[in-house]
Coordinates of C-alpha atoms in Angstrom, one line a residue:
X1 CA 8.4 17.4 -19.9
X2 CA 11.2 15.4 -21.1
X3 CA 12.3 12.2 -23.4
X4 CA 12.4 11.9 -26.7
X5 CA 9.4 12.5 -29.6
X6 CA 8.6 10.0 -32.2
X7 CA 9.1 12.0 -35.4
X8 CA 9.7 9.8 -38.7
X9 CA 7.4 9.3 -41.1
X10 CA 7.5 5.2 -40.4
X11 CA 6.9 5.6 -36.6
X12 CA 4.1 8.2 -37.3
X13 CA 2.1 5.5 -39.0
X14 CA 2.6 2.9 -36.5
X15 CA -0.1 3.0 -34.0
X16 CA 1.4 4.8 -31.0
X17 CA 0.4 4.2 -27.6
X18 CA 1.2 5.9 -24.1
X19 CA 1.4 4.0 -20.8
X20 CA 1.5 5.9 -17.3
X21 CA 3.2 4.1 -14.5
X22 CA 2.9 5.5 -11.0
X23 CA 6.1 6.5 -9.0
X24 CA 8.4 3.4 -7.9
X25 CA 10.6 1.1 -9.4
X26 CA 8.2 -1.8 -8.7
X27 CA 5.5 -0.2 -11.3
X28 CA 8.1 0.9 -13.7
X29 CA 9.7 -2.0 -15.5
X30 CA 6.1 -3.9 -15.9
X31 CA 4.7 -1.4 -17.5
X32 CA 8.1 -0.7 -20.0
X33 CA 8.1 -4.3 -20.6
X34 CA 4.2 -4.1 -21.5
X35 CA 5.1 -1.4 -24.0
X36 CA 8.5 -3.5 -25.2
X37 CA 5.8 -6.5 -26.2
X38 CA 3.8 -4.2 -27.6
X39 CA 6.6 -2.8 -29.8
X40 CA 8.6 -6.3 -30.8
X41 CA 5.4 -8.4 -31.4
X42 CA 2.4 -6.3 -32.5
X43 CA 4.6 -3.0 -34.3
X44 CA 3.7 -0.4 -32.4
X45 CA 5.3 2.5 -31.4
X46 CA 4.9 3.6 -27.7
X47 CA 5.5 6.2 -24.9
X48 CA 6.7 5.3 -21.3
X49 CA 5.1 8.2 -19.3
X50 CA 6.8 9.0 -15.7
X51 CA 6.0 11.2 -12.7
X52 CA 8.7 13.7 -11.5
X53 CA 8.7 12.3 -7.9
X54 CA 10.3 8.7 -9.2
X55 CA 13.1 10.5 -11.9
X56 CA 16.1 8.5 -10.5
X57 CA 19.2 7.4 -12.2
X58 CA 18.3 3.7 -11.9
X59 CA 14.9 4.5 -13.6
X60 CA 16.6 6.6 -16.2
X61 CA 19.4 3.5 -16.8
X62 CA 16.4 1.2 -17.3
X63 CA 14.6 3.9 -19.3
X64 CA 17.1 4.0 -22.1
X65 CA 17.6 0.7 -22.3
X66 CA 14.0 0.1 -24.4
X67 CA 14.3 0.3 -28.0
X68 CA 14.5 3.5 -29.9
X69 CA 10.8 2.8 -30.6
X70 CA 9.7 3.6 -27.1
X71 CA 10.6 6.7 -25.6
X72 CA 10.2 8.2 -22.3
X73 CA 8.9 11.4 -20.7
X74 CA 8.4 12.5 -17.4
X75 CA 5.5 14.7 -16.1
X76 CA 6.4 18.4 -14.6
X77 CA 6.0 18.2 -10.8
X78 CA 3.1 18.6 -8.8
X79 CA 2.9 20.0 -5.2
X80 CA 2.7 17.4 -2.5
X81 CA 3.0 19.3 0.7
X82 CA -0.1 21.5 1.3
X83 CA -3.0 21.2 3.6
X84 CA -5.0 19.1 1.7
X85 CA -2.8 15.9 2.9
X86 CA -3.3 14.6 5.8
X87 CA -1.2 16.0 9.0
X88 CA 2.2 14.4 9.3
X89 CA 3.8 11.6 7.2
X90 CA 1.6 10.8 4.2
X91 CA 0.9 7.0 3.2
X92 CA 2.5 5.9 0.4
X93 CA -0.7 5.2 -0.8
X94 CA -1.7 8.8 -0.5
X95 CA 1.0 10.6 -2.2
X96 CA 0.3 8.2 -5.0
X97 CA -3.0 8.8 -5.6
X98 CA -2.9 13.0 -5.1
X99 CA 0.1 13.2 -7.5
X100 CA -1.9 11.2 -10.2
X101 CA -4.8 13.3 -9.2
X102 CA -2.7 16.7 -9.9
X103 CA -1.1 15.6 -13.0
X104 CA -4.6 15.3 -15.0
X105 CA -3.8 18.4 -16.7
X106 CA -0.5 17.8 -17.8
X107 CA -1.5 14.4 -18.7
X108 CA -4.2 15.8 -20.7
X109 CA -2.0 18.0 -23.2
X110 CA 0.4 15.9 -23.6
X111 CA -2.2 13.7 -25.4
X112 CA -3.3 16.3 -27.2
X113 CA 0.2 17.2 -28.6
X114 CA 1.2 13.9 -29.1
X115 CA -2.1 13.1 -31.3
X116 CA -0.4 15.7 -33.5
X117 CA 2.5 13.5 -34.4
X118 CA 1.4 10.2 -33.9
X119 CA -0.9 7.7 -34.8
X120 CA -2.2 7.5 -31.2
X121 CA -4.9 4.6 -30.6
X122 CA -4.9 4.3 -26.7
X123 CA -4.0 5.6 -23.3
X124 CA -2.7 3.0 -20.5
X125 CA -2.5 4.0 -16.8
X126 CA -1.7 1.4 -14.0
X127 CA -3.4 0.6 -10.8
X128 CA -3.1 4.3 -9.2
X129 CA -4.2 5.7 -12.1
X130 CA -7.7 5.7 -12.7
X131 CA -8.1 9.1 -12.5
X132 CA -6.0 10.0 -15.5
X133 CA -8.6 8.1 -17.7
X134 CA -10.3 11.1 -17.8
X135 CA -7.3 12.8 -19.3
X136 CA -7.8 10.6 -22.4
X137 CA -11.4 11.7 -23.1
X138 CA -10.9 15.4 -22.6
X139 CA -7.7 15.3 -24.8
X140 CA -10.3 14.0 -27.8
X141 CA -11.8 10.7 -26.8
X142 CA -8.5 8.7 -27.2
X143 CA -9.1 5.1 -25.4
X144 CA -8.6 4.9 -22.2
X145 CA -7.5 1.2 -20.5
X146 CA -6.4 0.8 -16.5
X147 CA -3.4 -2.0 -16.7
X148 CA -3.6 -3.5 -13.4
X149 CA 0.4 -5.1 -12.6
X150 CA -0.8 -7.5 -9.9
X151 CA -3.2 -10.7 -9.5
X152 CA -6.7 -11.1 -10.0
X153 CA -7.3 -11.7 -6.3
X154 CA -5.9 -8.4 -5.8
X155 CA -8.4 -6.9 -9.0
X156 CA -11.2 -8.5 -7.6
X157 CA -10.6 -7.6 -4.3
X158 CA -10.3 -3.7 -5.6
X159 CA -13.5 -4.4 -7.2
X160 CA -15.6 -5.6 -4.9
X161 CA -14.0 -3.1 -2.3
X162 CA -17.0 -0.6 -2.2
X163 CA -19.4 -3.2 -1.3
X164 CA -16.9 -5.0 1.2
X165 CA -16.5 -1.5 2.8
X166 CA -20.1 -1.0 3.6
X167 CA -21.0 -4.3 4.5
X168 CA -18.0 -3.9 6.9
X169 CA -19.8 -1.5 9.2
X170 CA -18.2 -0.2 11.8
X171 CA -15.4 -2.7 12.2
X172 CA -12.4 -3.5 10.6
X173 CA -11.2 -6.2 8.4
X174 CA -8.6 -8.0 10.8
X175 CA -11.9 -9.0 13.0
X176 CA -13.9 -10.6 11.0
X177 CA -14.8 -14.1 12.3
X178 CA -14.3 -15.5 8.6
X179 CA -12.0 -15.0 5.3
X180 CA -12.7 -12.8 2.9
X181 CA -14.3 -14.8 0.0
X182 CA -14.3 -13.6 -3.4
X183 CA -15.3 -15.3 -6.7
X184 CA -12.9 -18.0 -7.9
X185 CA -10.6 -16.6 -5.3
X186 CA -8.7 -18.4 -2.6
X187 CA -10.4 -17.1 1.1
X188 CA -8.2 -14.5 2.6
X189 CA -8.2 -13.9 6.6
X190 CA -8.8 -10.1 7.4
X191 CA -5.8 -9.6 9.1
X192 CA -4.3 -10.9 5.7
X193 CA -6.1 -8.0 3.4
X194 CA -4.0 -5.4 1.7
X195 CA -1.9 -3.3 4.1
X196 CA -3.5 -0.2 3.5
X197 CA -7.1 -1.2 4.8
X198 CA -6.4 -2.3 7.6
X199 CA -7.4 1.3 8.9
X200 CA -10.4 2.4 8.0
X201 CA -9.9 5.4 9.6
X202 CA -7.0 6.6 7.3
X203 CA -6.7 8.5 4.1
X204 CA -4.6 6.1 2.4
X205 CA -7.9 3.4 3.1
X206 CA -10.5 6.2 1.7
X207 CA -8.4 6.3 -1.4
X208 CA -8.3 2.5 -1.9
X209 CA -12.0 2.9 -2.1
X210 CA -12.3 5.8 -4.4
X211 CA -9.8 3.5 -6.6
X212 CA -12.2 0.3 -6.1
X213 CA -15.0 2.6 -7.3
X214 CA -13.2 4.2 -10.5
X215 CA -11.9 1.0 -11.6
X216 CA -15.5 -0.2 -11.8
X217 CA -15.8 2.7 -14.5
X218 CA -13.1 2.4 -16.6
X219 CA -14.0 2.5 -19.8
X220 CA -12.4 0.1 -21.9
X221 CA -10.9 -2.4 -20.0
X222 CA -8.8 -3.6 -17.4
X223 CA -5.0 -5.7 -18.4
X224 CA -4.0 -7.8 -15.9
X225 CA -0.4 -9.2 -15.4
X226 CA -1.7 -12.5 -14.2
X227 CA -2.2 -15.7 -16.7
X228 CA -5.1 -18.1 -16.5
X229 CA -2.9 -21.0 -15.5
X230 CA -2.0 -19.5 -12.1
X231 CA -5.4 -18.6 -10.9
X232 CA -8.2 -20.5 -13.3
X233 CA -11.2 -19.9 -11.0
X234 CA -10.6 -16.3 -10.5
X235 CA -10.0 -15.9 -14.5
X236 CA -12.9 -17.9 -15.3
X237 CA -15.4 -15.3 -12.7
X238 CA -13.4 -12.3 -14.1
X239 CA -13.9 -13.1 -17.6
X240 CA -17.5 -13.5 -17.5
X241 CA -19.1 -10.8 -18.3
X242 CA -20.8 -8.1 -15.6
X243 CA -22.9 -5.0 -16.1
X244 CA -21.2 -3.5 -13.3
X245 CA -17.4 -3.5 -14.4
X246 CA -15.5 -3.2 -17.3
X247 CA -13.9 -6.2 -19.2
X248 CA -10.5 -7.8 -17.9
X249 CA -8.1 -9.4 -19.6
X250 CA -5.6 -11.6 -18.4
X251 CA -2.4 -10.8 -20.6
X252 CA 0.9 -12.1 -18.2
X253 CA 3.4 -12.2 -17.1
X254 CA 4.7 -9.4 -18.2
X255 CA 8.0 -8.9 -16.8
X256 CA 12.2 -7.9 -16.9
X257 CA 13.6 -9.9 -19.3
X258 CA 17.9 -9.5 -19.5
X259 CA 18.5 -7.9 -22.6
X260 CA 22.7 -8.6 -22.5
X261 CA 23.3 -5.1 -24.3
X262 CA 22.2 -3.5 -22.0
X263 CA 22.7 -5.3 -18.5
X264 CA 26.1 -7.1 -19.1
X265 CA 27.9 -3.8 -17.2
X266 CA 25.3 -3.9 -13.9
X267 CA 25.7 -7.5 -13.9
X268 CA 29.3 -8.1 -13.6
X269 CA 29.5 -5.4 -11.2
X270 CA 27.3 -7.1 -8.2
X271 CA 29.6 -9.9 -8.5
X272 CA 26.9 -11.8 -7.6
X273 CA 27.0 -14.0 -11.4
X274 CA 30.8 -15.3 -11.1
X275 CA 29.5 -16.4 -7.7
X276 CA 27.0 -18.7 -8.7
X277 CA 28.9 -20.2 -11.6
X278 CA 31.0 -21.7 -9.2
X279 CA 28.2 -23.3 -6.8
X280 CA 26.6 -26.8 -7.8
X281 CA 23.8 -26.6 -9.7
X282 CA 20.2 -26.1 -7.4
X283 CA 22.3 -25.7 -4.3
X284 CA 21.3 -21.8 -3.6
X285 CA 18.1 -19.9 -1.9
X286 CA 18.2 -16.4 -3.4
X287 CA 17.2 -13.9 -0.7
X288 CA 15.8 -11.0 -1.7
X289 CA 13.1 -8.1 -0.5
X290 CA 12.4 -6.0 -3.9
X291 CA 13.1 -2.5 -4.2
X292 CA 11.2 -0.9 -1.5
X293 CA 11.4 -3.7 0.9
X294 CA 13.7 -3.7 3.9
X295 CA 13.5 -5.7 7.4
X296 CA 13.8 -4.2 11.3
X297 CA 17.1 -4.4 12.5
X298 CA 16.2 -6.8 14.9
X299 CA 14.4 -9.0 11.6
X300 CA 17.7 -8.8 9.6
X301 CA 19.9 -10.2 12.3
X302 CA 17.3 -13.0 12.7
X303 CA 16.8 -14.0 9.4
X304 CA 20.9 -13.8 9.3
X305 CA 21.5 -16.3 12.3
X306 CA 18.6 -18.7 10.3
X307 CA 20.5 -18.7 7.3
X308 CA 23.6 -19.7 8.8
X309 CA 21.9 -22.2 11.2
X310 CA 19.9 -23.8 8.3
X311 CA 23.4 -24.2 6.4
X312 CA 22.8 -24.2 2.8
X313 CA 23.9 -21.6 0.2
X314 CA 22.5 -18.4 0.3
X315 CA 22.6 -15.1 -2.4
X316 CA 21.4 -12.6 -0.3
X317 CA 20.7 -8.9 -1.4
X318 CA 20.6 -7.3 1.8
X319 CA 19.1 -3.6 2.3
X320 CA 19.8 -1.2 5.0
X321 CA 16.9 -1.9 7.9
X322 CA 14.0 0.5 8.4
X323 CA 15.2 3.6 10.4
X324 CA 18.1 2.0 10.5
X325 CA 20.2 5.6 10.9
X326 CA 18.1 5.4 14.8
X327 CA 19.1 2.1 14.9
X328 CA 15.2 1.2 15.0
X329 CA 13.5 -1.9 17.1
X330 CA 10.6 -3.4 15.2
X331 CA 7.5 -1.7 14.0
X332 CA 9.0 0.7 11.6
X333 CA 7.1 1.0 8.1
X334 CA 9.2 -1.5 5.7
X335 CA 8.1 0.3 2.6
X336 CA 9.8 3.8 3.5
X337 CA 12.6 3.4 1.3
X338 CA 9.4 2.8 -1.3
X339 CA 10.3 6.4 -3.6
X340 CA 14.0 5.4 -3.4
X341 CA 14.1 1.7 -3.6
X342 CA 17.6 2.0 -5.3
X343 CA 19.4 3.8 -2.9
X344 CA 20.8 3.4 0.5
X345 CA 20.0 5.4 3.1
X346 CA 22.2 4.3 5.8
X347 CA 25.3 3.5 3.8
X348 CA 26.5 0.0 3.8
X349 CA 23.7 -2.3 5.1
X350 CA 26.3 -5.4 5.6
X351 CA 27.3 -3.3 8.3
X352 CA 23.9 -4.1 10.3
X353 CA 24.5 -7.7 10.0
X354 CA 25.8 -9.7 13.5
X355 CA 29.1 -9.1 14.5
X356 CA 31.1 -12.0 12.8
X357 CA 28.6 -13.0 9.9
X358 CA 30.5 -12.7 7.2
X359 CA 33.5 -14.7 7.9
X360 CA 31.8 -17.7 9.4
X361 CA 29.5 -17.5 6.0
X362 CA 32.0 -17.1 4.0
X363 CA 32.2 -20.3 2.3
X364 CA 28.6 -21.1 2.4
X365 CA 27.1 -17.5 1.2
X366 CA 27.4 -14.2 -0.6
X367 CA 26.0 -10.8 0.2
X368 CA 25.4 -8.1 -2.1
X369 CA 24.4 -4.4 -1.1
X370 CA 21.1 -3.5 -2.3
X371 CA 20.5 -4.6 -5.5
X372 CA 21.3 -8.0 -8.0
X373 CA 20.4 -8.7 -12.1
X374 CA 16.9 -10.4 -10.4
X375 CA 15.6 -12.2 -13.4
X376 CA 18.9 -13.2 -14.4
X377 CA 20.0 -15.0 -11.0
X378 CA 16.7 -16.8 -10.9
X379 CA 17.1 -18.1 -14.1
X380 CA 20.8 -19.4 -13.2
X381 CA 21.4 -23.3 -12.8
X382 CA 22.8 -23.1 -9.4
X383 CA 19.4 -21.4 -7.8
X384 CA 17.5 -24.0 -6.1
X385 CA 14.6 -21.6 -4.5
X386 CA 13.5 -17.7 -3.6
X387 CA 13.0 -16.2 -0.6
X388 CA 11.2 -13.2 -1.5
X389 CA 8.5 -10.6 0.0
X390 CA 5.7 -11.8 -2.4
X391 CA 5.7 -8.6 -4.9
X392 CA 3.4 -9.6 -7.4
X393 CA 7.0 -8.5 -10.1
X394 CA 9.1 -10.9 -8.1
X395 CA 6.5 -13.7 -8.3
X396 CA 6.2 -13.3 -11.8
X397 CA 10.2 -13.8 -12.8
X398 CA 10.1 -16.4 -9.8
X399 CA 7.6 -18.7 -12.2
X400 CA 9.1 -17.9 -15.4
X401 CA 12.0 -19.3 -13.9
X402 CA 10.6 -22.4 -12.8
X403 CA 11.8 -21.5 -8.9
X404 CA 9.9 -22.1 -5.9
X405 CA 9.5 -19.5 -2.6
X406 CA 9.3 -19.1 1.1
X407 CA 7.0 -16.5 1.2
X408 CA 7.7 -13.6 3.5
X409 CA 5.6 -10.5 3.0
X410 CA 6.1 -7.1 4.3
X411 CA 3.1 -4.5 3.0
X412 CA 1.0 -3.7 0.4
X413 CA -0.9 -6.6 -1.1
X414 CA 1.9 -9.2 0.1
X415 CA 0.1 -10.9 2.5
X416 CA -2.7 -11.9 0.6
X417 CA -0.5 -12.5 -2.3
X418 CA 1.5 -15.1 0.3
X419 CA -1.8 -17.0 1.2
X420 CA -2.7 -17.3 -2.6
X421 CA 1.0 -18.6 -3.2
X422 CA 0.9 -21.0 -0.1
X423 CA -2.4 -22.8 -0.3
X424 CA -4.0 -21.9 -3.6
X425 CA -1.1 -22.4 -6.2
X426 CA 0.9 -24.4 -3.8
X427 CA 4.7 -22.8 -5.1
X428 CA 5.3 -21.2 -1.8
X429 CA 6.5 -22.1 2.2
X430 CA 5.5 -19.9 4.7
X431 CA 7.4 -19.3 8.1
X432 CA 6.3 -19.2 11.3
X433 CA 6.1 -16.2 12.9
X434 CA 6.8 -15.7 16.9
X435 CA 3.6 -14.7 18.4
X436 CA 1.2 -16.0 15.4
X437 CA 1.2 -13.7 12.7
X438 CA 0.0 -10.4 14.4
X439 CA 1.8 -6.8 13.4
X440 CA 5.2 -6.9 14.5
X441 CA 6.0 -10.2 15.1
X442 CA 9.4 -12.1 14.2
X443 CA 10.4 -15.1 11.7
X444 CA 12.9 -16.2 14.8
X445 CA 16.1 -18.1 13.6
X446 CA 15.3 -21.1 14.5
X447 CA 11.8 -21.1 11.9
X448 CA 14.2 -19.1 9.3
X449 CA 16.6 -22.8 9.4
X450 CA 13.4 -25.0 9.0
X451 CA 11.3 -23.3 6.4
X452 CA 15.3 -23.0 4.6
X453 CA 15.5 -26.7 4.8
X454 CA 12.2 -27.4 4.3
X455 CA 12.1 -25.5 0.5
X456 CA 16.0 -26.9 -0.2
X457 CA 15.0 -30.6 0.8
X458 CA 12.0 -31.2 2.2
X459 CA 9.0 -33.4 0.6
X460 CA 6.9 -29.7 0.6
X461 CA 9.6 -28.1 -1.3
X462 CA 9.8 -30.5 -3.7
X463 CA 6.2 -30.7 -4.3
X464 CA 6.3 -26.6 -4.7
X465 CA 9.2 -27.2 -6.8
X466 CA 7.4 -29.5 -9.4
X467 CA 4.0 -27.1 -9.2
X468 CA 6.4 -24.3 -10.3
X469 CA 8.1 -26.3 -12.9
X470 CA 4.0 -26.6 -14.4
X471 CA 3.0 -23.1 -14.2
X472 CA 6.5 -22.2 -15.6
X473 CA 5.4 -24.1 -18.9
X474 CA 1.7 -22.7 -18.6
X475 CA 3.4 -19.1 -18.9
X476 CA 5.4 -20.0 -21.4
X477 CA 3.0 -21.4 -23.8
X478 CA 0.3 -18.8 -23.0
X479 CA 2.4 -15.7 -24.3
X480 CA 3.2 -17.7 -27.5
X481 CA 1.0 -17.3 -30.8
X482 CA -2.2 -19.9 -30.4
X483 CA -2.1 -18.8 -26.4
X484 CA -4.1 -17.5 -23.9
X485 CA -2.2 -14.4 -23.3
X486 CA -0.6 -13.7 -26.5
X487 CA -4.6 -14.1 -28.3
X488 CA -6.2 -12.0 -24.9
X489 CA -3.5 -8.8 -25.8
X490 CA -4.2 -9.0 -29.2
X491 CA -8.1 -8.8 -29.5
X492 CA -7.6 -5.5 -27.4
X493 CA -4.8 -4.3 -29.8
X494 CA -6.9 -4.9 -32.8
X495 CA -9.5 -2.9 -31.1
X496 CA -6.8 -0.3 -30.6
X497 CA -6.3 -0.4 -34.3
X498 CA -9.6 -0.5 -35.0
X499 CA -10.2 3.0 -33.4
X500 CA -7.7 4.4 -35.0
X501 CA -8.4 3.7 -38.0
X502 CA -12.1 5.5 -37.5
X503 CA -11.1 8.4 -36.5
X504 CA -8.4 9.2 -39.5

């Protein structure tokens, strides 16, 4: 293992916490910035635990950037490429869930060393995770919490997952008749349910059950990065109690803030900032996919021809399209670039826009390769609204910033975070999609201009804009002392404490 230990005789006596994230830049930074709040408003010390299969240099930049309070280590390797995976190209899903299962004993003595020289109260894994909480009762009992980095409808829906499974039968979620109904949770349509089970006959669906079943044990608690304020009926079902799960507690958003120190570099270097200080203020749709999102080839030059035919200002980060090295027609997984969301695989993806794009946008847009300071263009004066694949991280820094979306989702839970956003908390458009919605389907140009327009302009986007503006506020008041979230995280931490103390 690697990173650095916590030593001094002041940071020995703090309570000390480790948190696990699962491989990918989208789990990483919510889980850093859970242990940064831990750190700057409750004093304790922490450790940012990594798997081997995510060590890149982006996640090592945004490693070192947490204070010298919260250190980092990564977890030796485990073998991914025997016969116990399934034949061929594993899920994402899959890999995830063997790797965490492989790790246990690593897991567990590295808790048991670190109890050595720390004042260690608790062990935090995220969603993939659940079977590491074991590692924290054989390493001496040490409590064990799951921190769960997207929604309630997405926790509920985990939760309720073994029963939906058998009541399901023989058939699959895309036909059934109705929605999928959870407590105090907007109705889902099947074809809408997390990307993974929509095959009931895969691996990567089996897992998402053993998952739904071992977050029903977890033995402390679940932390959610959700606030009440953005789904009240799912946080009032969720918080009352139930002999069959564990407590949750809503303690969001949790997510990237810019600390200037360590940032200022990156950001100059996109370009993408000296842009926007010259555009009028609310006159540009950021467009951006996340770090393991990318489009077809055919998708990208669609969504390229809308944005010139809707004619409004556009930040675009664009990524190289799925398979784009075979120059690949649609259909192609858009989460394969998921274990290396920050690089490239094709070289430079402005070279798979349309012939001619860039000089007839030229005074109207600005394209940047890959990546852009996210949280830091959405909280600049001159972006009006998102365009964004519905990653629960991006949604977050989309409210804290007060900015409304066009929802366009491409796996995992997207789709059901896209109806929540659309016709529960009303902050989000939705496109229309050539042939109704069904696997493979394109957002033509012509629906990119009007949902564009609609967001920028439009009565709808307005109305999304001033929900936004309220649930911006709700955030902001819930993470401060007196609110819901900053009073939720720090019952469990004086529990934490608590445990600590009895077992000096």
């Amino acid at each position: 293992m690697c990173g650095g230990e916590i030593t001094t005789e002041a940071t020995a006596a703090a309570p000390h916490v480790v948190l696990l994230s699962s491989p990918g830049m989208g789990h990483v930074p919510p889980v850093a910035e859970l242990a940064r709040r831990l750190h700057d408003a409750l004093g304790f010390t922490a450790t940012v635990l990594t798997y081997a299969s995510s060590d890149s240099a982006a996640q090592r930049a945004f490693l070192s950037s947490l204070p010298p309070a919260i250190s980092a280590a990564t977890l030796p390797p485990v073998h991914l490429g025997d016969g116990d995976l399934p034949a061929g190209a594993a899920a994402i899903e899959t890999l995830l869930s063997v790797e965490a299962e492989r790790s246990v004993p690593a897991i567990t003595a590295f808790l048991s060393d670190l109890k050595s020289t720390t004042n260690l109260v608790a062990f935090v894994a995220d969603l993939f995770g659940a079977a590491t909480l074991r590692a924290a009762r054989d390493a001496g009992g040490v409590p064990g919490f799951l921190f769960f980095p997207s929604n309630l409808l997405m926790l509920s829906l985990m939760l309720h997952l073994p029963r939906l499974d058998a009541d399901l039968g023989a058939g699959e979620f895309r036909d059934l008749p109705e929605p999928v109904r959870l407590p105090g949770c907007v109705p889902v349509p099947g074809a809408d349910i997390l990307q993974p089970l929509q095959d009931r006959a895969s691996d990567a669906y089996r897992w998402m059950v053993r998952h739904g079943e071992r977050y029903r044990d977890a033995p402390a608690g679940i932390l959610v990065n959700t606030f009440d304020a953005a789904e009240p009926a799912a946080a009032a079902a969720l918080r009352s109690p139930e002999p069959w799960r564990p407590p949750v507690y809503p303690i969001g958003p949790v997510i990237r803030h810019h600390h200037p120190a360590a940032a200022a570099a990156a950001d100059d270097a996109t370009g993408c900032l000296g842009w926007l200080n010259a555009q009028p203020e609310g006159s540009v749709l950021f467009v951006s996919f996340g770090s393991g999102g990318a489009l077809s080839l055919a998708q990208t030059r669609e969504l390229a021809r809308g944005l010139e035919l809707a004619g409004h200002r556009f930040l675009w980060v664009v990524r190289a399209p799925t398979n784009a090295a075979a120059a690949a027609a649609d259909g192609d997984n858009p989460g394969e670039s998921y274990y290396d969301g920050c690089r490239s695989k094709a070289g430079d993806p402005v070279g798979f826009l349309p012939a001619g794009f860039m000089e007839r946008t030229k005074g109207l847009g600005h394209v940047v390769p890959s990546w852009a300071p996210q949280t830091r263009v959405l909280a600049h004066r001159a972006v009006a609204a998102m365009l964004t694949h519905c990653g629960w991280n991006s949604v977050l820094e989309a409210v804290a910033a007060g900015v409304p979306m066009v929802a366009w989702p491409l796996y995992a839970e997207q789709r059901q975070n896209a109806v929540m956003l659309c016709e529960e908390t009303m902050v989000a458009l939705r496109p229309r999609v050539a042939g109704g919605g069904g696997e493979g389907g394109l957002v033509l140009a012509e629906d990119v201009a009007e949902v564009v327009k609609e967001v920028m302009e439009g009565e709808k986007g307005e109305a999304a804009r001033a929900k936004v503006r309220e649930l911006k506020e709700a955030a902001r008041k819930g993470l401060e002392p007196g609110g819901a979230s900053y009073e939720t995280l720090a019952k469990v931490v004086s529990e934490w404490k608590g445990a600590g103390q009895a077992t000096e």
